[in-house]
Short mmCIF file of C-alpha atoms in Angstrom, two decimals:
data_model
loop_
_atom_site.label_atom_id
_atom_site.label_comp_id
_atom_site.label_asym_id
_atom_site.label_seq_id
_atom_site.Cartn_x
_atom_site.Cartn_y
_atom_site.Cartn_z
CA UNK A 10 0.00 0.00 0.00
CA UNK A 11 1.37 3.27 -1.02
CA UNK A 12 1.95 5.50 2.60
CA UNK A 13 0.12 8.79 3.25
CA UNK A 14 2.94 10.56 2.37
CA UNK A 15 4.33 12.67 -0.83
CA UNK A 16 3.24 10.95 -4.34
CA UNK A 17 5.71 8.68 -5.42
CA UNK A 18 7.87 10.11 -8.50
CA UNK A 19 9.84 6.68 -9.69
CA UNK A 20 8.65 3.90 -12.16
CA UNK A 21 9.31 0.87 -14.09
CA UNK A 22 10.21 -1.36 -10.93
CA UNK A 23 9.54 0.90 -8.48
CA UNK A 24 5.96 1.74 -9.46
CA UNK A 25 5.06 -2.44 -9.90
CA UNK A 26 6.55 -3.05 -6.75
CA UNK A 27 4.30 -0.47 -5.14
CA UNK A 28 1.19 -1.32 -6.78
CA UNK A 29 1.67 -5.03 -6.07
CA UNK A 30 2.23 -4.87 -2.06
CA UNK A 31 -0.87 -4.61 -1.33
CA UNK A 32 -1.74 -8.11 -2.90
CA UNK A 33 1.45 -9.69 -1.10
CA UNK A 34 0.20 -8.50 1.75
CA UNK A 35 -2.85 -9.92 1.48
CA UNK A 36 -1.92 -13.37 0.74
CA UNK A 37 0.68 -13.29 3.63
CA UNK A 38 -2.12 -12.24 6.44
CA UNK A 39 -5.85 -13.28 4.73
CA UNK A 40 -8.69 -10.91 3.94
CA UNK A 41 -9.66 -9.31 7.57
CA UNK A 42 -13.60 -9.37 8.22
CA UNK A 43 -15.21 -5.71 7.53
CA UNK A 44 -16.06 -3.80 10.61
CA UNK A 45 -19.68 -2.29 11.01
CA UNK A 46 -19.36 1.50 9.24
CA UNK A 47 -20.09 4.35 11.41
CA UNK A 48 -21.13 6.31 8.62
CA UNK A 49 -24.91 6.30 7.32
CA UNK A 50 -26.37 4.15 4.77
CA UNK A 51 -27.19 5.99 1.48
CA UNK A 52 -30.99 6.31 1.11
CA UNK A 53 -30.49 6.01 -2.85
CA UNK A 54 -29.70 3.39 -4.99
CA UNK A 55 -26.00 2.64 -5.55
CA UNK A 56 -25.18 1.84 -9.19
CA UNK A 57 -22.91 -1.52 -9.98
CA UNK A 58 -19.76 -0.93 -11.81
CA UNK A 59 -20.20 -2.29 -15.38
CA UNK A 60 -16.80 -1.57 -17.20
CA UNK A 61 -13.88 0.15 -16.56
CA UNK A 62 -14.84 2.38 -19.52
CA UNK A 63 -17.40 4.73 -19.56
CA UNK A 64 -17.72 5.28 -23.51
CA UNK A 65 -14.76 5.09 -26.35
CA UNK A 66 -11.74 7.11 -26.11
CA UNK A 67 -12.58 8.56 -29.87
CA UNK A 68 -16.21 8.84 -28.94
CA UNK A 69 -15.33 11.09 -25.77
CA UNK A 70 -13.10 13.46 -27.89
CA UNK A 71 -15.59 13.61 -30.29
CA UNK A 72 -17.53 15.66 -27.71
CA UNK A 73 -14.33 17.65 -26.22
CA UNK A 74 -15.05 16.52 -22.71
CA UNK A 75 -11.38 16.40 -21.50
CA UNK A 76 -11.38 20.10 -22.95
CA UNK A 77 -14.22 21.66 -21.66
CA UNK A 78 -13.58 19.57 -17.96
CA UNK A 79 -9.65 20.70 -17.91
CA UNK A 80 -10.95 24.36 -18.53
CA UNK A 81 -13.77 24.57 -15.90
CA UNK A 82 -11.11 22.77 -13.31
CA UNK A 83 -8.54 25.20 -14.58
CA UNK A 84 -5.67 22.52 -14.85
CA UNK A 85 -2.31 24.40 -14.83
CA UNK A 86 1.15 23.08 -14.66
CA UNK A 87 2.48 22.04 -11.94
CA UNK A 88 -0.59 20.96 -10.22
CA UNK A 89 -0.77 17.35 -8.35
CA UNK A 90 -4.35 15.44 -9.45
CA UNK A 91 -6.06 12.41 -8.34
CA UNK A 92 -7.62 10.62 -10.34
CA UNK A 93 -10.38 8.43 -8.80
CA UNK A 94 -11.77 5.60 -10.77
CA UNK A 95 -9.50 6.10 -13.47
CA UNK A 96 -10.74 2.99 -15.53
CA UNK A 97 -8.49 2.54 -18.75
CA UNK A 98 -7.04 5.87 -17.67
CA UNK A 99 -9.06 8.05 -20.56
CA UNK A 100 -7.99 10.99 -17.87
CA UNK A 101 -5.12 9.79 -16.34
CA UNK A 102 -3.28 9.63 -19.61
CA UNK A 103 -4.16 12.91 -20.82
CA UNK A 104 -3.25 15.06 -17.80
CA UNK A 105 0.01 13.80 -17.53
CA UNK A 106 1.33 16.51 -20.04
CA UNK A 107 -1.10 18.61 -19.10
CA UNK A 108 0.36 19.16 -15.69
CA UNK A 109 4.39 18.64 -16.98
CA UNK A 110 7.13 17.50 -15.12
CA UNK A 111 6.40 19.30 -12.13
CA UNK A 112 3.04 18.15 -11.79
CA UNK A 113 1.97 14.64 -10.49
CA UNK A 114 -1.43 12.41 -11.35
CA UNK A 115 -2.51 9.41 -9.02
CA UNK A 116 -4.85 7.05 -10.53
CA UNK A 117 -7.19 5.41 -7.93
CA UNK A 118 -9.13 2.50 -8.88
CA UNK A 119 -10.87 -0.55 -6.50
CA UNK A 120 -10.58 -2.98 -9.50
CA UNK A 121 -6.81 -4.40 -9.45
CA UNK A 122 -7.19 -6.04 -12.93
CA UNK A 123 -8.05 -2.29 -14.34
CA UNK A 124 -5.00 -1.02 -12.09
CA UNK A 125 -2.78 -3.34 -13.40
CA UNK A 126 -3.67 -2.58 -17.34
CA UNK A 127 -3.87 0.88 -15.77
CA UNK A 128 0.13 0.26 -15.20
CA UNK A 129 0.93 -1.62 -18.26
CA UNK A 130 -0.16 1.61 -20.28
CA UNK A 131 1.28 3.81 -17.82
CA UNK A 132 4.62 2.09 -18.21
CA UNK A 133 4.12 2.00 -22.00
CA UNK A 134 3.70 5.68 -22.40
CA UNK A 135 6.18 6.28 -20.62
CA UNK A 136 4.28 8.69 -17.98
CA UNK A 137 6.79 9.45 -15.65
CA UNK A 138 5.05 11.45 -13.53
CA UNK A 139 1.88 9.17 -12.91
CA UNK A 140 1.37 7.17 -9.74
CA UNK A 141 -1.09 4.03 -9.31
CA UNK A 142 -3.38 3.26 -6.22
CA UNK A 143 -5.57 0.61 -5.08
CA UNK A 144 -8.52 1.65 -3.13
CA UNK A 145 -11.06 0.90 -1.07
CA UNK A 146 -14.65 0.58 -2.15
CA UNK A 147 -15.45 3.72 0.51
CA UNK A 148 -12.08 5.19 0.87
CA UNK A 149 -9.65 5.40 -2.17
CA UNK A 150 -6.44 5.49 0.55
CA UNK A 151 -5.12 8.82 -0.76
CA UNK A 152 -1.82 10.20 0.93
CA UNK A 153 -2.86 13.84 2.85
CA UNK A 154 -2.80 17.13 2.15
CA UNK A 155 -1.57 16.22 -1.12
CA UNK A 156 -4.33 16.58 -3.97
CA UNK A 157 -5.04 20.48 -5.58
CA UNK A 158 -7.84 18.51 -7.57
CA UNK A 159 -9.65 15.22 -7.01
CA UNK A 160 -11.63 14.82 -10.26
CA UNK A 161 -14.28 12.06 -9.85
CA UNK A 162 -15.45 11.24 -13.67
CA UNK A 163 -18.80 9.34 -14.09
CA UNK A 164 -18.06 7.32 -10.90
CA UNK A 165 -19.84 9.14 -8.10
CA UNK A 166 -23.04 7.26 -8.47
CA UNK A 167 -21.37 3.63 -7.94
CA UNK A 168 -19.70 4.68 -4.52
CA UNK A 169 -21.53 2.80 -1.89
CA UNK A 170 -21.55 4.86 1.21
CA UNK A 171 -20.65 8.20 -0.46
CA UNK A 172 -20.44 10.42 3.37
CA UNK A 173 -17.59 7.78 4.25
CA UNK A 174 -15.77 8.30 0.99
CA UNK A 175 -16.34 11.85 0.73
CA UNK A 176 -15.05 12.36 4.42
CA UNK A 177 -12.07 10.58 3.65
CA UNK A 178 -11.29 12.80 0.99
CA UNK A 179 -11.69 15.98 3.30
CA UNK A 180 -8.27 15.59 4.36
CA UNK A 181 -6.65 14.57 1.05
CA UNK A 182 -6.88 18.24 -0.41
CA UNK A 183 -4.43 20.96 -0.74
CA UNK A 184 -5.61 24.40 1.41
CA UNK A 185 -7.15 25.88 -1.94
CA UNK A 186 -7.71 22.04 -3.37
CA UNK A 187 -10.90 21.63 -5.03
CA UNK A 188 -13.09 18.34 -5.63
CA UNK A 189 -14.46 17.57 -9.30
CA UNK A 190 -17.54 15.71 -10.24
CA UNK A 191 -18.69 14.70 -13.97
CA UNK A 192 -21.80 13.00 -13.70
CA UNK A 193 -25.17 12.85 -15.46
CA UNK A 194 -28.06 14.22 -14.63
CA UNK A 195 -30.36 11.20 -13.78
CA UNK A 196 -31.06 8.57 -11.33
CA UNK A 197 -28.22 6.61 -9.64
CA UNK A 198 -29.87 3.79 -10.30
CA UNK A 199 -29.78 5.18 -14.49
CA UNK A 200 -25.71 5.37 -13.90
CA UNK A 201 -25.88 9.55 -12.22
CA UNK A 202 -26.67 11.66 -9.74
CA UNK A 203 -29.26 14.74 -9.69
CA UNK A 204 -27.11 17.77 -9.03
CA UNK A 205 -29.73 18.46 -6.11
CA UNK A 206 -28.63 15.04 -4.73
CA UNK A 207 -25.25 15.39 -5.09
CA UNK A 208 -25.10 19.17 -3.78
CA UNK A 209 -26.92 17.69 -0.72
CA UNK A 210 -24.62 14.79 -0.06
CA UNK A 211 -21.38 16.72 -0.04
CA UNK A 212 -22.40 19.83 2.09
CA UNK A 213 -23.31 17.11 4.96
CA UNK A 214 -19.60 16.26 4.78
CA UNK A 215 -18.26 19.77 4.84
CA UNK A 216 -18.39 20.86 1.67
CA UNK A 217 -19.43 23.61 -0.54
CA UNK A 218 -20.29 24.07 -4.24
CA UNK A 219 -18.02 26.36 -5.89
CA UNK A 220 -18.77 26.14 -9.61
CA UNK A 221 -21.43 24.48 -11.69
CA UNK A 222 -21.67 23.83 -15.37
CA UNK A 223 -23.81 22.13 -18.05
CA UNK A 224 -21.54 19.98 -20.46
CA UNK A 225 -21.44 20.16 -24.74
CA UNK A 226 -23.94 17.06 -24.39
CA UNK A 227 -26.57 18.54 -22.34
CA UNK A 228 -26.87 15.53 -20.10
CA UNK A 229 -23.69 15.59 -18.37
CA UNK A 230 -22.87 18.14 -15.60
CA UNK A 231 -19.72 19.51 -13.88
CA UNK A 232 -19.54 20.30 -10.51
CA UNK A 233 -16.70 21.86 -8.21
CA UNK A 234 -16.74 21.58 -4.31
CA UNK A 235 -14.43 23.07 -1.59
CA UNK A 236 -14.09 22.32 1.88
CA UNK A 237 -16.17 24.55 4.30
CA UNK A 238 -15.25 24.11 8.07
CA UNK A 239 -14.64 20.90 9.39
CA UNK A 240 -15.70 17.77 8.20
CA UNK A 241 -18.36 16.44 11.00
CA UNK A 242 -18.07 13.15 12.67
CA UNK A 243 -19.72 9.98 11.42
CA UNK A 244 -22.31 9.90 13.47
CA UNK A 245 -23.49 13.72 12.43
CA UNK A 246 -23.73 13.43 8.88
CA UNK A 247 -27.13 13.58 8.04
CA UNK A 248 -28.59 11.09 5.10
CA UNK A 249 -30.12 13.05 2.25
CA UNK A 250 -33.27 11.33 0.36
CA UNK A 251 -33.04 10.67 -3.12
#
């Protein structure tokens, strides 16, 4: 497991061997039994993940999502992102230049068979400055203080208890760090989130909407949070109804 520390810059070797402890670890000590949550049960449905992909890379650009999302987040050089449920890495791959040499990208997913293709391509591309993680289902283990975005790209609506994962995440953001949601505008069961859901769940974690925009396809919505005071205990959060 990668430590809650600074983003790891090596790769090759160094980047397998950290994406693979987790799994060694695992089959040293056995799978411990989950502990009850302290956190509230959503009163929503949760959608199942389906793929790794969410449409075709060509089919994406086609729309200039990465564009129009980069521009609303205003992406800049230099900037350390985290990627959660990266997939295939449609994002992950296309920041890396994005935010150069100085930068850093982490790409979180809770699927190791998508991390490792994750790292294949990583390696292949030769994207020096990208990171892998393996997460939890309700907490995607990201080190502190560390993040100046966390984009979360058509994901949001599969995360099963979304208070504990968003009040994990409190802590994982720079002082002026921001938190990105792409989702659409529909049921979670229908694979989104109504913006009036999602506004709701994240200000009972601490957290306040900053920016929101209507995508090129209509549907599809962007949202920017920011932390506002701090984040409440477990038992305080309140559920919000669907």
């Amino acid at each position: 497991m990668i430590a809650r520390s600074a983003l790891p810059h090596g790769r090759g070797s160094r980047l397998f061997a950290l994406l693979f402890l987790p799994f060694l670890l695992l089959g040293a000590c056995g799978e411990p039994a989950p502990e009850p949550s302290p956190f509230p049960e959503p009163q929503r449905p949760v959608a199942p993940i389906v793929s790794s992909r969410y449409l075709n890379e060509d089919a994406r650009d086609s729309i200039g999502e990465f564009e129009a999302v980069m521009r609303l987040a205003e992406i800049r050089p230099g900037m350390s992102i985290a990627d959660i449920g990266a997939g295939e890495g449609y994002y992950t791959v296309r920041l890396s230049p994005m935010v150069g040499r100085d930068g850093r990208v982490l790409a979180e997913d809770i699927v190791p068979a998508t991390i490792q293709e994750l790292g294949e391509r990583v390696q292949r591309e030769r994207l020096d400055n990208v990171a892998l993680k393996l997460g939890q289902a309700n907490d995607p283990q990201l080190p502190d203080a560390s993040f100046d975005r966390i984009l979360m790209i058509h994901m949001y609506h599969e995360i099963a208890r979304p208070s504990e994962f968003l009040w994990h995440l409190h802590d994982d953001l720079t002082r002026d760090g921001s938190v990105i949601v792409v989702d659409a505008d529909r049921p979670t069961d229908r694979h989104g989130t109504p913006p009036r859901l999602l506004v709701c769940e994240f200000n009972a974690v601490g957290y306040e909407l900053t920016r929101f925009d209507r995508l090129p396809d209509t549907e599809t919505y962007f949202a920017a949070f920011k932390r506002h005071g701090p984040k409440p205990e477990p038992s305080e959060i309140r559920t919000c109804p669907a």
